[in-house]
mmCIF file of C-alpha atoms and ligand atoms in Angstrom:
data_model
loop_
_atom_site.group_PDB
_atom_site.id
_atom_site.type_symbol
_atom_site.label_atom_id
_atom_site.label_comp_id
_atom_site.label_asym_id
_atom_site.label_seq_id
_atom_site.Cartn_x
_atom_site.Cartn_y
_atom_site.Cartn_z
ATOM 1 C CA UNK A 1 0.000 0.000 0.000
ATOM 2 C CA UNK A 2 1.230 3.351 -0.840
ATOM 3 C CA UNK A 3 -0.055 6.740 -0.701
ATOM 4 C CA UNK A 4 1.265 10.431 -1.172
ATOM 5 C CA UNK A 5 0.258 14.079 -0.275
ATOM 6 C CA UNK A 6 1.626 17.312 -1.295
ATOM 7 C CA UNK A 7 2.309 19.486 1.197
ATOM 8 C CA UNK A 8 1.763 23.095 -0.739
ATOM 9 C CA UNK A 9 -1.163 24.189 0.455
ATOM 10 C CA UNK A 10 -0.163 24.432 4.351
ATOM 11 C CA UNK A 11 -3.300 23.276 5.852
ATOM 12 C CA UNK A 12 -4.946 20.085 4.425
ATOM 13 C CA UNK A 13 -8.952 20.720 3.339
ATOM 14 C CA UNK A 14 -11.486 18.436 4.046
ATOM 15 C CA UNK A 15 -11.455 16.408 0.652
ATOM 16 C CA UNK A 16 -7.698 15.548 1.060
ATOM 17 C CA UNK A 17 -8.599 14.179 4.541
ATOM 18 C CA UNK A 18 -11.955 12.167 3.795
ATOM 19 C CA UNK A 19 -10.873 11.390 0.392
ATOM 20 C CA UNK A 20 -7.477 9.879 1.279
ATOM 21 C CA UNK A 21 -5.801 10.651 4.476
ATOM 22 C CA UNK A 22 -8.698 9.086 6.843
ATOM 23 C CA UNK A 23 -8.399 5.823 4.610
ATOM 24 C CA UNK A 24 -4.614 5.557 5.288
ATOM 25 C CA UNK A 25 -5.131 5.735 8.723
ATOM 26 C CA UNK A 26 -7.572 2.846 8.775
ATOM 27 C CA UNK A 27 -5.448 0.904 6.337
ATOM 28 C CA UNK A 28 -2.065 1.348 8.690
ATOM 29 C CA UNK A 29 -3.898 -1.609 10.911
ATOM 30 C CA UNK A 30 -4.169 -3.785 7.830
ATOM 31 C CA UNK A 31 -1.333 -3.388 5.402
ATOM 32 C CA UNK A 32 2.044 -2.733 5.151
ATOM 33 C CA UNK A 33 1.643 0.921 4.226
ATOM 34 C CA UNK A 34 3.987 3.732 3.037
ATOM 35 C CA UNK A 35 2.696 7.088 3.199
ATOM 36 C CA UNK A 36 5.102 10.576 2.023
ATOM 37 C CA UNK A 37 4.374 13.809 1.732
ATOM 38 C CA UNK A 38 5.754 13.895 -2.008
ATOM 39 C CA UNK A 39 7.896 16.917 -2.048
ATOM 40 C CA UNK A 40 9.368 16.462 -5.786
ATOM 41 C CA UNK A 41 5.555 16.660 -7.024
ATOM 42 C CA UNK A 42 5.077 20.034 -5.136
ATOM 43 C CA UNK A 43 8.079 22.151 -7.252
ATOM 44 C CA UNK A 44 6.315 20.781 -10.206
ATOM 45 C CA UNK A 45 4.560 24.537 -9.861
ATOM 46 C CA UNK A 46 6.851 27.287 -8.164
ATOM 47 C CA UNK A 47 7.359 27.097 -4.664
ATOM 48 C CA UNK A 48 9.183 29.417 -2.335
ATOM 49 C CA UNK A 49 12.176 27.477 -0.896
ATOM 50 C CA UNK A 50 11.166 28.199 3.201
ATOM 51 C CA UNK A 51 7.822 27.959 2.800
ATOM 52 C CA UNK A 52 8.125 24.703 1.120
ATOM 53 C CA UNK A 53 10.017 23.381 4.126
ATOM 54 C CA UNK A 54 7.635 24.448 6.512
ATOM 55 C CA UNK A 55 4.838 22.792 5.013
ATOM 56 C CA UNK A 56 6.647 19.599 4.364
ATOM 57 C CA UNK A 57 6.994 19.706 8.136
ATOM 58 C CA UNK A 58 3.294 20.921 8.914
ATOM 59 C CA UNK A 59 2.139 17.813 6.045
ATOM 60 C CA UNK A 60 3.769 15.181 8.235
ATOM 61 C CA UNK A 61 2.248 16.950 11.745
ATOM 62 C CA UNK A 62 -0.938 16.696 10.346
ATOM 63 C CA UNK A 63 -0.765 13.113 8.898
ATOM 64 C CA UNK A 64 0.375 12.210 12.630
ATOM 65 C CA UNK A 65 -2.083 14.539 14.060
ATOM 66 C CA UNK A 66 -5.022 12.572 11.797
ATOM 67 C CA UNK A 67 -3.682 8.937 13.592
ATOM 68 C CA UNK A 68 -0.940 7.802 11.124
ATOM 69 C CA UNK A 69 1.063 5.848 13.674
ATOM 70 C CA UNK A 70 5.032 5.448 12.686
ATOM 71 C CA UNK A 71 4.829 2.162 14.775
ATOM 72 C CA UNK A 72 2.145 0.631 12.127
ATOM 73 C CA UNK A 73 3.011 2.466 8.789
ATOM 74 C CA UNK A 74 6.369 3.945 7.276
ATOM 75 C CA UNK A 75 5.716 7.666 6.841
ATOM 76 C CA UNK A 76 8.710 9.784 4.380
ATOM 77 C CA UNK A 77 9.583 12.654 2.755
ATOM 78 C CA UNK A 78 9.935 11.594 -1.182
ATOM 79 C CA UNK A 79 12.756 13.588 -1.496
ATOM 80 C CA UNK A 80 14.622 11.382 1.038
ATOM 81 C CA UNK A 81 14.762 8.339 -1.340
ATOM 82 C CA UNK A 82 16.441 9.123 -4.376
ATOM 83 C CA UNK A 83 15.214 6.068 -5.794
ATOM 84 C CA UNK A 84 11.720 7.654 -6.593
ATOM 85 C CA UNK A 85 13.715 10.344 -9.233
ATOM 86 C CA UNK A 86 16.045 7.170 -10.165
ATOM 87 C CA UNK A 87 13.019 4.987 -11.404
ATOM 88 C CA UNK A 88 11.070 7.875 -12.481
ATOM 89 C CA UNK A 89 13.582 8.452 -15.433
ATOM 90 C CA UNK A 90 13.111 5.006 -16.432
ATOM 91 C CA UNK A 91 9.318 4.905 -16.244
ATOM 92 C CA UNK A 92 9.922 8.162 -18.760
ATOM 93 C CA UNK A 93 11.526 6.850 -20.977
ATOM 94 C CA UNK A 94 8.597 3.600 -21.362
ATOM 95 C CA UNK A 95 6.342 6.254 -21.787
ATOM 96 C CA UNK A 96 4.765 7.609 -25.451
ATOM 97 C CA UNK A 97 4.158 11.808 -25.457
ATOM 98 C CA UNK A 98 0.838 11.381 -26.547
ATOM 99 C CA UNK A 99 -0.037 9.221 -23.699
ATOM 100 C CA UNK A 100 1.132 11.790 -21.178
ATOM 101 C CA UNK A 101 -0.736 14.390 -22.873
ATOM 102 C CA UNK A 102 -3.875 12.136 -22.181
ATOM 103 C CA UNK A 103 -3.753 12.916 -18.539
ATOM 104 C CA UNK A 104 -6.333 15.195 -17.436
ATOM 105 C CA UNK A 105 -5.032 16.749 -14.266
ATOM 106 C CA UNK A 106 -2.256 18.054 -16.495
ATOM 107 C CA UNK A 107 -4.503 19.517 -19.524
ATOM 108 C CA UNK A 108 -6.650 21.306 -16.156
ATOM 109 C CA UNK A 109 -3.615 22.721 -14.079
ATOM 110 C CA UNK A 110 -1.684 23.845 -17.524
ATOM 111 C CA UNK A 111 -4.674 25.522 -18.716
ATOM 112 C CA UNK A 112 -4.935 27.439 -15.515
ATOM 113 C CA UNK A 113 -1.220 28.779 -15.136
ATOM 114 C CA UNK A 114 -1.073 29.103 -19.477
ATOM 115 C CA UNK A 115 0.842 26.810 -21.346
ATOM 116 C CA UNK A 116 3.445 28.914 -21.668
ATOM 117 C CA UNK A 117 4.336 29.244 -17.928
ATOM 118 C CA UNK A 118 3.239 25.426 -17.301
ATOM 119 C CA UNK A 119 6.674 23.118 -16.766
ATOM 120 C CA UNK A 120 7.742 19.657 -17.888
ATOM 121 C CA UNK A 121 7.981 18.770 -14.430
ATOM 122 C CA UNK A 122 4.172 19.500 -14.195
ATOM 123 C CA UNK A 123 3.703 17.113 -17.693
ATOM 124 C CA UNK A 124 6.003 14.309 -16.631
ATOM 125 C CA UNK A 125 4.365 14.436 -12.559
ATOM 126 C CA UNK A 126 2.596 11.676 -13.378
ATOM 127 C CA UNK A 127 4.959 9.518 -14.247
ATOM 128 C CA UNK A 128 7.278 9.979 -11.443
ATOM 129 C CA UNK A 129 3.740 8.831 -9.664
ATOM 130 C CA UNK A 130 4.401 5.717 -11.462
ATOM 131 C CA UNK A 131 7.632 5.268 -9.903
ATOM 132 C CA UNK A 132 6.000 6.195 -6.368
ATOM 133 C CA UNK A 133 3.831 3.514 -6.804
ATOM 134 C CA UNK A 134 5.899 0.826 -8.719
ATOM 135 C CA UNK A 135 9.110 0.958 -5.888
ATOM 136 C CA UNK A 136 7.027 -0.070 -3.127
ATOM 137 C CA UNK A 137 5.060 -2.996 -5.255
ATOM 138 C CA UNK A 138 2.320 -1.618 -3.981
ATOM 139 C CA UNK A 139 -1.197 -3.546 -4.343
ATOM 140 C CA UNK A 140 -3.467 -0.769 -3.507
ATOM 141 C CA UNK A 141 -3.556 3.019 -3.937
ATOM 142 C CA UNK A 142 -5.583 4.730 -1.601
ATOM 143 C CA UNK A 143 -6.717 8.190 -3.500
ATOM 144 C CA UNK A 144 -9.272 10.403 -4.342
ATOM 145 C CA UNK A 145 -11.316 10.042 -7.626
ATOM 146 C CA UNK A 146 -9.157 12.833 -9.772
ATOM 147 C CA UNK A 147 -5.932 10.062 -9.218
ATOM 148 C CA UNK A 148 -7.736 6.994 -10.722
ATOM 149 C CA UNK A 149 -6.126 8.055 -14.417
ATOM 150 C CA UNK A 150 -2.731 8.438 -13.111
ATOM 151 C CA UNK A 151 -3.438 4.694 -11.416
ATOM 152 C CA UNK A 152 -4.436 3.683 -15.082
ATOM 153 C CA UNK A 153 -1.272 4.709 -16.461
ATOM 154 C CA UNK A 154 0.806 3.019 -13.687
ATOM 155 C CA UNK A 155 -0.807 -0.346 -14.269
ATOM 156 C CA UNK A 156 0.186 0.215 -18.089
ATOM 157 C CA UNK A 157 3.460 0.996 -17.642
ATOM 158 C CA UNK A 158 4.135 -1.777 -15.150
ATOM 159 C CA UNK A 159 2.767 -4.159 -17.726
ATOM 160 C CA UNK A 160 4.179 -2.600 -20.681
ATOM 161 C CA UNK A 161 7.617 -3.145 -18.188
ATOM 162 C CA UNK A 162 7.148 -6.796 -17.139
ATOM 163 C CA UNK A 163 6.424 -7.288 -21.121
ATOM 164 C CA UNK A 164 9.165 -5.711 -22.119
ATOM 165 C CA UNK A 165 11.824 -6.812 -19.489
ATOM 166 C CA UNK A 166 10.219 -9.896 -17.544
ATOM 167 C CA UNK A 167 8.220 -10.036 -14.448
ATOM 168 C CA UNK A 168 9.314 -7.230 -12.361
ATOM 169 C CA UNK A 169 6.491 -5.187 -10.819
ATOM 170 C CA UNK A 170 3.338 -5.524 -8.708
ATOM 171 C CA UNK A 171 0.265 -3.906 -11.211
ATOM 172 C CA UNK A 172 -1.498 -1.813 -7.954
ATOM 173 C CA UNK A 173 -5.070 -1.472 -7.733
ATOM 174 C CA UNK A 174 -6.574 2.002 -6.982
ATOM 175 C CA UNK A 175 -8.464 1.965 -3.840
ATOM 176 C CA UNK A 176 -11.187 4.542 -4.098
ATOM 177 C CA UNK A 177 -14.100 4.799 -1.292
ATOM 178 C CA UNK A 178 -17.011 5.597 -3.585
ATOM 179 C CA UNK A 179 -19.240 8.013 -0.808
ATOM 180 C CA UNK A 180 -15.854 9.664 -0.126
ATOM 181 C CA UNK A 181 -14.079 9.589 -3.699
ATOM 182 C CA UNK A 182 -14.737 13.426 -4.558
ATOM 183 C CA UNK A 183 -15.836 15.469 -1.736
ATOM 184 C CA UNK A 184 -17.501 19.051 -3.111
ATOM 185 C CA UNK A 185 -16.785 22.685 -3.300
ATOM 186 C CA UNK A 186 -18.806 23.864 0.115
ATOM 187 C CA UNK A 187 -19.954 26.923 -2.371
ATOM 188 C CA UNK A 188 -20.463 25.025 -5.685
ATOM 189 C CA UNK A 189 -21.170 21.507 -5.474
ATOM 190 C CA UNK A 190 -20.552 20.792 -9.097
ATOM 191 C CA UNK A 191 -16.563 21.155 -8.838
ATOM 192 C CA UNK A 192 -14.425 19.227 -6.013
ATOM 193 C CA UNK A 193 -13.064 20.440 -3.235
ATOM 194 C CA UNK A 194 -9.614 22.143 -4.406
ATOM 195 C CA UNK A 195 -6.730 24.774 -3.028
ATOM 196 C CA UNK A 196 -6.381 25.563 -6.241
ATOM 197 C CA UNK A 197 -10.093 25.823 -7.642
ATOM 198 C CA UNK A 198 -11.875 26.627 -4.657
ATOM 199 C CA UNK A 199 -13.358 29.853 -3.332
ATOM 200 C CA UNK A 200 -12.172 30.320 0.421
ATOM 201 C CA UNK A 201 -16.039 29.987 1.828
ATOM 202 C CA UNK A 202 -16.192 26.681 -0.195
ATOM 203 C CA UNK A 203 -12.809 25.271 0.978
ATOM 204 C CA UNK A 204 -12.578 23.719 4.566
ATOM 205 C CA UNK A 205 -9.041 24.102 5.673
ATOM 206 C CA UNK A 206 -8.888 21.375 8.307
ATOM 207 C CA UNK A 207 -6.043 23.934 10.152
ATOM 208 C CA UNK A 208 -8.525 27.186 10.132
ATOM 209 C CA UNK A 209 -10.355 29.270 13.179
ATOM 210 C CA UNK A 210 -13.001 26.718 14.221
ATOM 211 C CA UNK A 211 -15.518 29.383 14.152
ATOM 212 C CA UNK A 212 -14.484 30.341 10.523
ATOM 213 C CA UNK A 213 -15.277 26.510 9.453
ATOM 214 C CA UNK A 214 -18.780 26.395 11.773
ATOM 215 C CA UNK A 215 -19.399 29.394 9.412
ATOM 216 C CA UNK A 216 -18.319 28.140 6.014
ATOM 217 C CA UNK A 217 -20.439 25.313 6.873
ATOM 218 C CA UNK A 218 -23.457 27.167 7.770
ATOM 219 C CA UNK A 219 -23.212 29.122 4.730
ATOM 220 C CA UNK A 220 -22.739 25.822 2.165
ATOM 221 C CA UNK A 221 -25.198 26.641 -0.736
ATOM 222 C CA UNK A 222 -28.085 24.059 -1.083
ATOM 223 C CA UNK A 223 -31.300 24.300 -3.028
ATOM 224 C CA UNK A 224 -34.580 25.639 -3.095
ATOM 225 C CA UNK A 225 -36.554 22.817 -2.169
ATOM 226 C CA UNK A 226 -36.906 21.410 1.572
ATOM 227 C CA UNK A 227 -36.285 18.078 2.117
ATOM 228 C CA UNK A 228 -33.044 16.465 3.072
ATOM 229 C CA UNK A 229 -32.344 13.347 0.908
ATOM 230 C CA UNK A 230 -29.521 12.473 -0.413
ATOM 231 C CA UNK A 231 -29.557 12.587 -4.194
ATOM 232 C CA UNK A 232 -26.613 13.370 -6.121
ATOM 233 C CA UNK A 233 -28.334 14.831 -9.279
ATOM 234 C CA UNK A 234 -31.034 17.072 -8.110
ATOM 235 C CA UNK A 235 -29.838 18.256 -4.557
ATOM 236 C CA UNK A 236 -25.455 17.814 -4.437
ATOM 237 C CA UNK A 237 -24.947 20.586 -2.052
ATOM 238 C CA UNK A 238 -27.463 18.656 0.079
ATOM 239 C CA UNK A 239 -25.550 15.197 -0.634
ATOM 240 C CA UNK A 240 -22.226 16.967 0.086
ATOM 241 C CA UNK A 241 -23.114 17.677 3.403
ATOM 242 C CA UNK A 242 -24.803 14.196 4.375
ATOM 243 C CA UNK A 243 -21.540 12.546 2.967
ATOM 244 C CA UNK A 244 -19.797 14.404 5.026
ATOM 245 C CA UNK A 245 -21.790 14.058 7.998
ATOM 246 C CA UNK A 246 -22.154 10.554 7.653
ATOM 247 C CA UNK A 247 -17.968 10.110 7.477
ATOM 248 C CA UNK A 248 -17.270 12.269 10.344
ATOM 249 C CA UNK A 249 -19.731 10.470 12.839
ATOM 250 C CA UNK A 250 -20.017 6.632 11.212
ATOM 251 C CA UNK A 251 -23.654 7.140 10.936
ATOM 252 C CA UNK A 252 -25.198 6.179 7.540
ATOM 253 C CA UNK A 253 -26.739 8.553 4.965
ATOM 254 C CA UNK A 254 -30.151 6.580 5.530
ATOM 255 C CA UNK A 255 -30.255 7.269 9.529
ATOM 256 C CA UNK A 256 -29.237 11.078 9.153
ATOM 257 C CA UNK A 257 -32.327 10.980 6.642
ATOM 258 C CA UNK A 258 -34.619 9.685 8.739
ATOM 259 C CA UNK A 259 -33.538 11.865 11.650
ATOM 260 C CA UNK A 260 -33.136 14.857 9.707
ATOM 261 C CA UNK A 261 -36.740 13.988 8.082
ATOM 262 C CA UNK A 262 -39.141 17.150 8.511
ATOM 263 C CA UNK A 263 -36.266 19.371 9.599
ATOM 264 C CA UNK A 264 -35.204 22.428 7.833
ATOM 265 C CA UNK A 265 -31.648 22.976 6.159
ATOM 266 C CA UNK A 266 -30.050 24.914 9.028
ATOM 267 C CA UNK A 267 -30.984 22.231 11.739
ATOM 268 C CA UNK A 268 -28.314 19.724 9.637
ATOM 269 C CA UNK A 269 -26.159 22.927 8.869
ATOM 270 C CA UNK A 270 -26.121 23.728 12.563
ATOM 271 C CA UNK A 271 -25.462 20.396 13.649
ATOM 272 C CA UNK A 272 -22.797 19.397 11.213
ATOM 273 C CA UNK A 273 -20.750 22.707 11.795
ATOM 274 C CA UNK A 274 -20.716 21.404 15.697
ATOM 275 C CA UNK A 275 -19.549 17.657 14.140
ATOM 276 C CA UNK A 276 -16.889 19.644 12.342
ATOM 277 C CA UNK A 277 -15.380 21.876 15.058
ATOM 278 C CA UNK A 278 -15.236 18.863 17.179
ATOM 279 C CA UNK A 279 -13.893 17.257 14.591
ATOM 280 C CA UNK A 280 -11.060 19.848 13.927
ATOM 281 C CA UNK A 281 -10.294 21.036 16.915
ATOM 282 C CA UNK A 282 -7.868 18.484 18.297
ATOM 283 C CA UNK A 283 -6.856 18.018 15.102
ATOM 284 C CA UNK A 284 -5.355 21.887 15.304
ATOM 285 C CA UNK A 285 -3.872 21.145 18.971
ATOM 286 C CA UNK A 286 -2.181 18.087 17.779
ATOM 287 C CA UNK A 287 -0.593 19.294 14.739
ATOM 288 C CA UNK A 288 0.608 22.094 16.559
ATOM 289 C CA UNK A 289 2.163 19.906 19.183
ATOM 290 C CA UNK A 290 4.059 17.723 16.546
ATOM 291 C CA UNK A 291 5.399 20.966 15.340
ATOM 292 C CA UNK A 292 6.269 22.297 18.260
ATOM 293 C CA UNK A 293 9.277 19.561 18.524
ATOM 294 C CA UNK A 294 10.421 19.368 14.975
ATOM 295 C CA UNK A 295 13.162 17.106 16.239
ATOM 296 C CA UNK A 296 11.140 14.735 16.852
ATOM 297 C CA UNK A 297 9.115 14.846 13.673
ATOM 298 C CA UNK A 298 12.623 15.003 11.742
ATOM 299 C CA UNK A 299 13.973 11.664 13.172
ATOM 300 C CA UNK A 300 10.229 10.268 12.614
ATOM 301 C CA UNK A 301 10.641 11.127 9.342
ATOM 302 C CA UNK A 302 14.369 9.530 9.040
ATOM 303 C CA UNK A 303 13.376 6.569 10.585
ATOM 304 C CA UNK A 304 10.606 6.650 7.490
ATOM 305 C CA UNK A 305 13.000 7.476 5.110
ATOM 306 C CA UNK A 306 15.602 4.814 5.976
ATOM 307 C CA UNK A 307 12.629 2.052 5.750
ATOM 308 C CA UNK A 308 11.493 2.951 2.639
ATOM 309 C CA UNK A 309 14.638 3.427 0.786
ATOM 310 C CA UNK A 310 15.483 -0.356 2.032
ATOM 311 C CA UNK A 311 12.489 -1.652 -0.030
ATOM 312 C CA UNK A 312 13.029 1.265 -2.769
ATOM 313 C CA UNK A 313 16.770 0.562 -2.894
ATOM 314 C CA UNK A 314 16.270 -3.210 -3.978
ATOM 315 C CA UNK A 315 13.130 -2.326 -6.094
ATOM 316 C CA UNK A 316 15.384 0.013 -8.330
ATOM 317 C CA UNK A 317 18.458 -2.238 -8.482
ATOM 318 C CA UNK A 318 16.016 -4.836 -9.663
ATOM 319 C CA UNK A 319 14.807 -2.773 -12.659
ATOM 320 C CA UNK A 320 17.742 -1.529 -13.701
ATOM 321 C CA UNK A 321 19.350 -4.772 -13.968
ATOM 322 C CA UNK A 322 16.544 -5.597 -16.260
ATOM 323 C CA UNK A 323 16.837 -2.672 -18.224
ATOM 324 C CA UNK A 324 20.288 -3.380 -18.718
ATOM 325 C CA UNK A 325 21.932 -0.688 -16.677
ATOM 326 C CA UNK A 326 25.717 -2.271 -16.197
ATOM 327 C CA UNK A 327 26.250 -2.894 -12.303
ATOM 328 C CA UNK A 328 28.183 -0.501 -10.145
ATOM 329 C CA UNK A 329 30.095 -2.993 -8.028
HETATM 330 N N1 AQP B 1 -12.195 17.048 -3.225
HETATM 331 C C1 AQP B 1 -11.590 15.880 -3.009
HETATM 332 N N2 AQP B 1 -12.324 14.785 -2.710
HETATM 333 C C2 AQP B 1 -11.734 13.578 -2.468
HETATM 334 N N3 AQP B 1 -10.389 13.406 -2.485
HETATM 335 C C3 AQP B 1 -9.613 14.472 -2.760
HETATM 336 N N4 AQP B 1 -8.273 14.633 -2.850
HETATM 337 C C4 AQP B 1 -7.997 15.923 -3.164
HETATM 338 N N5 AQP B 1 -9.146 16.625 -3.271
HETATM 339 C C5 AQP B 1 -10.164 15.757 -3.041
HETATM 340 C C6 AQP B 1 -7.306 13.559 -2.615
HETATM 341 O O1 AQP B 1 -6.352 14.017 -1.668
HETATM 342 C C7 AQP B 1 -5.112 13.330 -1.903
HETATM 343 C C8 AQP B 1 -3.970 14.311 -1.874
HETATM 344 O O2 AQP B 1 -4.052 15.099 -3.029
HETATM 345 P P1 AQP B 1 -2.972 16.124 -3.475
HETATM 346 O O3 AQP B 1 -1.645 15.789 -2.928
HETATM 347 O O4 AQP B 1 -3.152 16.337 -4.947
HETATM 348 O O5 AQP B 1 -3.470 17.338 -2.665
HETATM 349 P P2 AQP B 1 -3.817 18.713 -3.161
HETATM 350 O O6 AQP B 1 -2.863 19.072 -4.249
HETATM 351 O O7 AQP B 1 -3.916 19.570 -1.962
HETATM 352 O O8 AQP B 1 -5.266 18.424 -3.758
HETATM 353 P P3 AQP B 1 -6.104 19.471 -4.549
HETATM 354 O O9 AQP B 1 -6.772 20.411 -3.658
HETATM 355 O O10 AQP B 1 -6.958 18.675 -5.483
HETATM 356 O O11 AQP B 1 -4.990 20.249 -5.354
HETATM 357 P P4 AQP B 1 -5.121 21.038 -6.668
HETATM 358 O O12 AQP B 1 -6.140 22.096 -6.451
HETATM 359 O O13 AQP B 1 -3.736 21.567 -6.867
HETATM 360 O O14 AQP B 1 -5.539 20.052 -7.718
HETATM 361 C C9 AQP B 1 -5.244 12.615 -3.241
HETATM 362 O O15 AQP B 1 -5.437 11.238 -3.021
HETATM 363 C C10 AQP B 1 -6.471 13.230 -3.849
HETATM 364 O O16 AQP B 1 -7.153 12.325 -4.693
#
């Protein structure tokens, strides 16, 4: 099992956490798990060198803070383990141009910076995804929805690999909760939850003033009719906020509707804002505590980085042999 965050954005929102990070933390008890906050994929877009730092810090406080455990799962910095760059130029070099240009995260991020400013970095990102994925033999991906392409491609390239070269990698499954695989835009339901595409009031920073969340909640647009019932077409803002109910609490969509039934929009507004701020309130506290004693969170994060590149380091040496790389020794 592998997984991977950026850490740009400072505070994680909502749909990274019920999307992905709240599945790795169930799946640490289950599977031998590698989770990194995937540094190399953040300077695919500029990033200001101390900032970038600090959040790769504040990415792994608040994957501790939200129950990773280093005792039960290896969590890294990509960076770290050189192997990831190292297998990413081979993965490159399997890879046609037109099928990179397929990739739809690309086409949506380059269209939004202009092609002219967009880098290869942010073109190839997928592919060094690939070697992310491929290193650790991973059988599962735990993602959101807008990853299952990039999943697609790694499955092709580890077959076109093992075709090419002879049985060498694991072909990973993506592992995609369907009521949590895209979690909505507070202010327009049609779009996902993004840092990038969001408006603040319809992004929940999981790191923000409590009181600024109970707010963004209470002021989540809905619809004009009355009844709460979850249906995707006709009411989303309505579904948004049951899925999201019903994944902070454990209680299913069909019990919130039945307890919600002949209530009016701001009773489940007012009650899911208090489900949030419980919610994110120790969250804050504890990320703040794992940053308060970064040495601590550096030598958790060596101790990650020294596991992984064990399993990396043997992963690469395998590939390359195939490729036909001459040995070092
Ligand atoms: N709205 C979402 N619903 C469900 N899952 C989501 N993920 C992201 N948004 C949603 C999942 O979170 C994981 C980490 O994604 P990332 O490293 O791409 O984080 P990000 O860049 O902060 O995500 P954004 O907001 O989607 O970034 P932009 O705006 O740059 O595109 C992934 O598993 C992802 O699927």
């Amino acid at each position: 099992m592998l997984s991977g965050i950026q850490p740009t954005a400072g505070s994680f929102h909502l749909g990274n956490y019920l999307g992905a990070v709240r599945q790795w933390v169930a799946l640490q008890e289950t599977h031998d798990a590698f989770y990194m906050v995937v540094d190399l994929h953040a300077i695919t877009v500029p990033q200001d060198p101390a900032e970038l730092r600090a959040n790769t810090r504040l990415a792994a406080a608040q994957l501790l803070a939200a129950g990773l455990d280093p005792e039960r799962c290896t969590l890294f910095v990509q960076s770290h383990v050189p192997e990831h760059a190292q297998l990413g130029w081979v993965m490159n070099c399997l890879t046609g141009f037109g099928e990179a240009s397929r990739m739809t995260q690309f086409k949506d991020k380059s269209a939004k910076q202009g092609a002219e400013r967009a880098t290869v970095g942010l073109f190839t990102y997928p592919i060094l995804q690939v070697a992310d994925i491929l290193l650790y033999q991973a059988n599962e991906v735990p993602v959101g929805e807008d990853q299952r392409q990039h999943i697609e491609l790694t499955r092709d390239l580890a077959e076109r690999f093992n075709a090419r070269f002879g049985e060498t990698f694991t072909i990973p499954s993506p592992y995609i909760l369907k009521e949590t695989a895209k979690i909505y835009d507070l202010q327009d339901p049609s779009v996902k939850m993004s840092k990038s595409a969001s408006t603040p009031k319809g992004l929940i920073n999981l790191l923000d003033e409590p009181k600024a969340t109970a707010k963004k909640v209470k002021s989540a647009v809905t619809d004009t009719d009355t009844v709460i019932r979850y249906d995707v077409e006709n009411k989303p803002g309505i579904a948004n906020l049951l899925t999201i109910y019903s994944t902070l609490t454990g209680r299913t969509i069909a019990e919130l509707e039945q307890e919600y039934e002949g209530k009016m929009y701001g009773a489940l507004k007012t009650d899911l804002a208090e489900v949030m701020v419980e919610f994110v309130t120790p969250f804050r506290t504890r990320t703040q505590e794992y940053l308060g004693d970064p040495e601590t969170l550096d030598s958790i994060l060596a101790k990650g980085a020294e596991k992984a590149r064990t399993v990396a380091a043997e992963t690469l040496a395998q590939a390359y042999e195939k490729v036909g790389f001459l040995s070092a020794k």
